[in-house]
Tab-separated table of C-alpha atoms in Angstrom:
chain	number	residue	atom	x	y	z
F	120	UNK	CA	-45.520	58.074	32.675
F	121	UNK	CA	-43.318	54.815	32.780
F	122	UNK	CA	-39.119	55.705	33.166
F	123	UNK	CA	-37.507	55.387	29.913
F	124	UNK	CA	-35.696	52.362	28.702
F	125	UNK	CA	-31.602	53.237	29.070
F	126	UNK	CA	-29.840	51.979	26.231
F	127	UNK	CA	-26.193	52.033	25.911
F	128	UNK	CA	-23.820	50.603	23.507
F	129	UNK	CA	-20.258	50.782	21.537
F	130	UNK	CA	-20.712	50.900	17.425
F	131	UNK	CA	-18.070	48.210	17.664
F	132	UNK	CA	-20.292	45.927	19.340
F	133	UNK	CA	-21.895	43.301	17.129
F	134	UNK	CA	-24.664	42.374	19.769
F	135	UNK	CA	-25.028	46.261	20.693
F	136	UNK	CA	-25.894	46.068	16.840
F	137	UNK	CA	-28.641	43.394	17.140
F	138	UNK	CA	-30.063	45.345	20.517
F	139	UNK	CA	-29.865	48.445	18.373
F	140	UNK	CA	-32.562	46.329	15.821
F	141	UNK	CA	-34.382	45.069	18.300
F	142	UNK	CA	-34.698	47.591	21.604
F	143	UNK	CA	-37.217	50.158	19.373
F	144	UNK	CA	-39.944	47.267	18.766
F	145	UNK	CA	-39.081	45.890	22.787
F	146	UNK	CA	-40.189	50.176	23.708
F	147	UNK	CA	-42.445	50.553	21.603
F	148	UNK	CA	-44.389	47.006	22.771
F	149	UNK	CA	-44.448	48.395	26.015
F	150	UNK	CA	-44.782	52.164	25.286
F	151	UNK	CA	-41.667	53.001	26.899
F	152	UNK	CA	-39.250	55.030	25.054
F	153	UNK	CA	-35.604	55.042	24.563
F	154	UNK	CA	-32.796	56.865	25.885
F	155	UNK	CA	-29.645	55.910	23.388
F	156	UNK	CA	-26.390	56.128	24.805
F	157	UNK	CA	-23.647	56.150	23.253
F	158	UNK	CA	-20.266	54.964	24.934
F	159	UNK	CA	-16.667	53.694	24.455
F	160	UNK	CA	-16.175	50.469	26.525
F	161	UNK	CA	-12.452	50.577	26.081
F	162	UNK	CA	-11.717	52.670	29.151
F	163	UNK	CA	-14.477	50.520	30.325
F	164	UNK	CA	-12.669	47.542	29.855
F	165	UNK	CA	-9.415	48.963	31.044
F	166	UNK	CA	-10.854	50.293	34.433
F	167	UNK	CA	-12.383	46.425	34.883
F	168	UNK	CA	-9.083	44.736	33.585
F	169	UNK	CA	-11.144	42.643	31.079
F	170	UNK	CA	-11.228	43.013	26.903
F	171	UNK	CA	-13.078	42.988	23.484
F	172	UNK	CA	-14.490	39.273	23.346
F	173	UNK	CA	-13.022	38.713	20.296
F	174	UNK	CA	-9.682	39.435	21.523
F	175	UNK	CA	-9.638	37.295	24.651
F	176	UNK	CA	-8.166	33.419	23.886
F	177	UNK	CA	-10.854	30.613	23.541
F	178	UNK	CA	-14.159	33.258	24.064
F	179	UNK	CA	-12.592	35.454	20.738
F	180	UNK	CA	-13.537	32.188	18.560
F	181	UNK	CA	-16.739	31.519	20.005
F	182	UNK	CA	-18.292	35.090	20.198
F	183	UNK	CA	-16.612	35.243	16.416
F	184	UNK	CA	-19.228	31.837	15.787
F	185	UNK	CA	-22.090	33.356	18.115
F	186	UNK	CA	-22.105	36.383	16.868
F	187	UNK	CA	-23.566	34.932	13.370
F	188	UNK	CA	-25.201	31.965	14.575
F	189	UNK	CA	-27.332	34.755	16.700
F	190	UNK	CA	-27.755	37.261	13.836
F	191	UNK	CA	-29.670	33.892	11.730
F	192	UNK	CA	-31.775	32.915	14.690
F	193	UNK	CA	-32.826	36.749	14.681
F	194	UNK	CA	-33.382	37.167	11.432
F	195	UNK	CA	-30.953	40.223	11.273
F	196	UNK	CA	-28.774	40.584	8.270
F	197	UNK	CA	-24.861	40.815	9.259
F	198	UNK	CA	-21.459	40.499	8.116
F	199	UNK	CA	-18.435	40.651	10.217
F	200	UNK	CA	-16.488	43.244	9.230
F	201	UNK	CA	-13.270	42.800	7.616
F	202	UNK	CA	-11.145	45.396	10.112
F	203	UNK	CA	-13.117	44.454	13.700
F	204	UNK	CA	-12.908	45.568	16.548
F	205	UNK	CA	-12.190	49.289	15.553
F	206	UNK	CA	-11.842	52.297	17.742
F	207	UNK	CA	-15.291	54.183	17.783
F	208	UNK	CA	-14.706	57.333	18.740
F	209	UNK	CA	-15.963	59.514	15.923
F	210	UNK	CA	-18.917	57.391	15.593
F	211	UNK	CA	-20.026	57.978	18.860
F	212	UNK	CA	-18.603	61.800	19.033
F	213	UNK	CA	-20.821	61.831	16.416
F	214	UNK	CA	-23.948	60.359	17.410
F	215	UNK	CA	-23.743	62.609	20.961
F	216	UNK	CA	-23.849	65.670	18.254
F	217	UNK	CA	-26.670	64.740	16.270
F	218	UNK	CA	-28.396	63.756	19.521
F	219	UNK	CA	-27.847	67.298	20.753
F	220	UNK	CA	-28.258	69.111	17.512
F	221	UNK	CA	-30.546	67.152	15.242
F	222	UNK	CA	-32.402	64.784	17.936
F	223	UNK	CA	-35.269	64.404	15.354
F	224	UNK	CA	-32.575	62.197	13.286
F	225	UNK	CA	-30.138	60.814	16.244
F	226	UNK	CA	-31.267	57.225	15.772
F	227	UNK	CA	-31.515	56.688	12.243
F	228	UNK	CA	-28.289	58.466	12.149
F	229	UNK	CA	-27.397	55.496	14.889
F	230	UNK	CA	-28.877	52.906	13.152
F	231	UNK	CA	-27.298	53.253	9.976
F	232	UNK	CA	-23.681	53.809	11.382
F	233	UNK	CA	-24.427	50.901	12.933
F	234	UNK	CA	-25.655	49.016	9.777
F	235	UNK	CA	-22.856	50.607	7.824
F	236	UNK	CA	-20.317	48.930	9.492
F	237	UNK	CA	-21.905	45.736	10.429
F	238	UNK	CA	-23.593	44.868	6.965
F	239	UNK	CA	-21.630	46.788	4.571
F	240	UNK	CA	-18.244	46.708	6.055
F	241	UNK	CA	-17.934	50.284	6.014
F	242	UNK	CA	-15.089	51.766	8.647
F	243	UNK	CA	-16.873	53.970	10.890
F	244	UNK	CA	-13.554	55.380	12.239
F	245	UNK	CA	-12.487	56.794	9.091
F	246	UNK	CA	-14.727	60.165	9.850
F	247	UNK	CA	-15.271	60.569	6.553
F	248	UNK	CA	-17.391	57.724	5.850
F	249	UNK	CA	-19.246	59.013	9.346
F	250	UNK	CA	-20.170	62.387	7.517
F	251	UNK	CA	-21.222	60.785	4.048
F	252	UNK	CA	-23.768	58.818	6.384
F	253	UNK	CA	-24.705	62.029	8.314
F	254	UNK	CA	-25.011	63.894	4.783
F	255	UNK	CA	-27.231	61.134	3.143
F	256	UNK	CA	-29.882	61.351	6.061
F	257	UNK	CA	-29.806	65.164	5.810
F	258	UNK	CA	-27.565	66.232	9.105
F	259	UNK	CA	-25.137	69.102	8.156
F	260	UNK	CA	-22.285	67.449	7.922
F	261	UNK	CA	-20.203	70.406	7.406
F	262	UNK	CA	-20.809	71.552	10.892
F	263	UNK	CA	-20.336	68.091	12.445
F	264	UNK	CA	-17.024	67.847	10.899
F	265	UNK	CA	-16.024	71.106	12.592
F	266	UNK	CA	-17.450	70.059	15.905
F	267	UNK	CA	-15.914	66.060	15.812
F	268	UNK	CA	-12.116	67.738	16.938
F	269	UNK	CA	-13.467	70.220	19.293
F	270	UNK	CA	-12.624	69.198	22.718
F	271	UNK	CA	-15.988	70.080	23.957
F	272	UNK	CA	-17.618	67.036	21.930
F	273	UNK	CA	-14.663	64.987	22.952
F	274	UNK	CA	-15.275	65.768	26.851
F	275	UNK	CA	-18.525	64.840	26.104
F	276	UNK	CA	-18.390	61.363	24.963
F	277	UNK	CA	-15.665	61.035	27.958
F	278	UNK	CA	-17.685	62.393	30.230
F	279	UNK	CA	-20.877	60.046	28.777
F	280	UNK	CA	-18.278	57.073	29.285
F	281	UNK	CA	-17.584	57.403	32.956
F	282	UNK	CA	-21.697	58.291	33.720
F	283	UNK	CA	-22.069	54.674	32.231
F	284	UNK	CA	-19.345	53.374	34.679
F	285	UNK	CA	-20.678	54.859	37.541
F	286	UNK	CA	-24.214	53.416	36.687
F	287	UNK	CA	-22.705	49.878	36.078
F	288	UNK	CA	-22.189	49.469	32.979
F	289	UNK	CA	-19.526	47.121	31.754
F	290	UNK	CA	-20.588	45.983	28.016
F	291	UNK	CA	-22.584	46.708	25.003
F	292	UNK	CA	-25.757	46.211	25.050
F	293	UNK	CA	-26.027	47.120	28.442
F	294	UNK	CA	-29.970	48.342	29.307
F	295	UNK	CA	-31.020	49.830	32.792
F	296	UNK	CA	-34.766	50.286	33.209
F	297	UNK	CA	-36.706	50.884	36.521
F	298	UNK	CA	-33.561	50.107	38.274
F	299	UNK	CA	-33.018	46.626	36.757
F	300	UNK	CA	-29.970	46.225	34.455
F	301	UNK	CA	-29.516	43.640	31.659
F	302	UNK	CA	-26.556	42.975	29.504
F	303	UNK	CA	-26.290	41.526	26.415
F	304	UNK	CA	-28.530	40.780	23.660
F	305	UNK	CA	-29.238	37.429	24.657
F	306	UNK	CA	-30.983	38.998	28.000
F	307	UNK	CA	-33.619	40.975	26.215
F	308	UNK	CA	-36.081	38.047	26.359
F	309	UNK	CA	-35.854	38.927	30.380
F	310	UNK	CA	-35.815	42.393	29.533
F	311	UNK	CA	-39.258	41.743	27.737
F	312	UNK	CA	-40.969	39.782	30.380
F	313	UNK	CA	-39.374	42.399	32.873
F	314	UNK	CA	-41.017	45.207	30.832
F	315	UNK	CA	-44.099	43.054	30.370
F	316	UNK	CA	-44.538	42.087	34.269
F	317	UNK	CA	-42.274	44.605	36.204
F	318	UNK	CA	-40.513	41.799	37.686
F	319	UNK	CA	-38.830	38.498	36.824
């Protein structure tokens, strides 16, 4: 059986939201499947000394540009949000329960966090807002609010976080497949060849 495609990605990432559209169709063209990960870049990003594009002088108003000029060439409805970047820890707490607990659901529950936020300009931090989304797709929300403050989710998504550092990863999308890593959205036409040809 071919190794599973590693996806991993921060809800506040815009192009972690296009890969999010896109990586499913990329796996399923090459009948690979997907391993989501879900990961906070901003200990990332302090452990690197670098930041959130948007926030760094000159790059912050040309990713803010990119970001929609790629969403039109890709056909993928988006909207920046009107608070962005956010912190996403609840989002992702939350996606590393449903994962565990309701894996049947984990990535429409990822998908739609995802599209909440970067089509309807819903804040994913505010937890409730998380829950509403878990509660419309049928998760119990109930018992993911009780496990979002435990300190065993939260060691979790911590411990998730430095597995992705160790591996490399340094932004969001970030894939790893058959040893070959590719960041960004704008690297998954290489990642399709690569998938396609098993090299580049």
């Amino acid at each position: 059986m071919s190794n599973p495609i590693d996806f991993y990605f921060d809800f506040s990432s815009p192009y972690g939201y296009f890969g999010a559209v896109e990586i499913g169709k990329l796996a399923e063209k090459h009948g690979r499947q997907v391993n989501w990960h879900p990961i906070l870049l901003g200990p990332i990003f302090k452990q690197i000394g670098t930041n959130s594009l948007v926030l760094i002088p000159v790059k912050g108003e040309y990713s803010r540009h990119d970001m929609g000029r790629t969403a039109r060439f890709h056909n993928i409805y988006f909207k920046e949000p009107g608070n962005f970047p956010i912190g996403t820890q609840v989002a992702a707490r939350a996606a590393l329960w449903v994962q565990e607990q309701q894996p049947a659901k984990a990535v429409d529950f990822i998908r739609t966090v995802y599209s909440a936020y970067f089509t309807e300009d819903i804040d994913i931090s505010v937890a409730a807002n998380v829950l509403r989304i878990a509660g419309d797709l049928g998760i119990d929300a109930g018992a993911l609010e009780a496990a979002l403050s435990t300190q065993e989710i939260k060691d979790k998504l911590k411990q998730a976080t430095e597995d992705a550092a160790r591996a490399g990863v340094f932004g969001s999308p970030f894939v790893i497949v058959d040893g070959e890593a590719f960041w960004g959205f704008d690297r998954f036409t290489q990642l399709d060849a690569f998938l396609q040809n098993g090299k580049i």
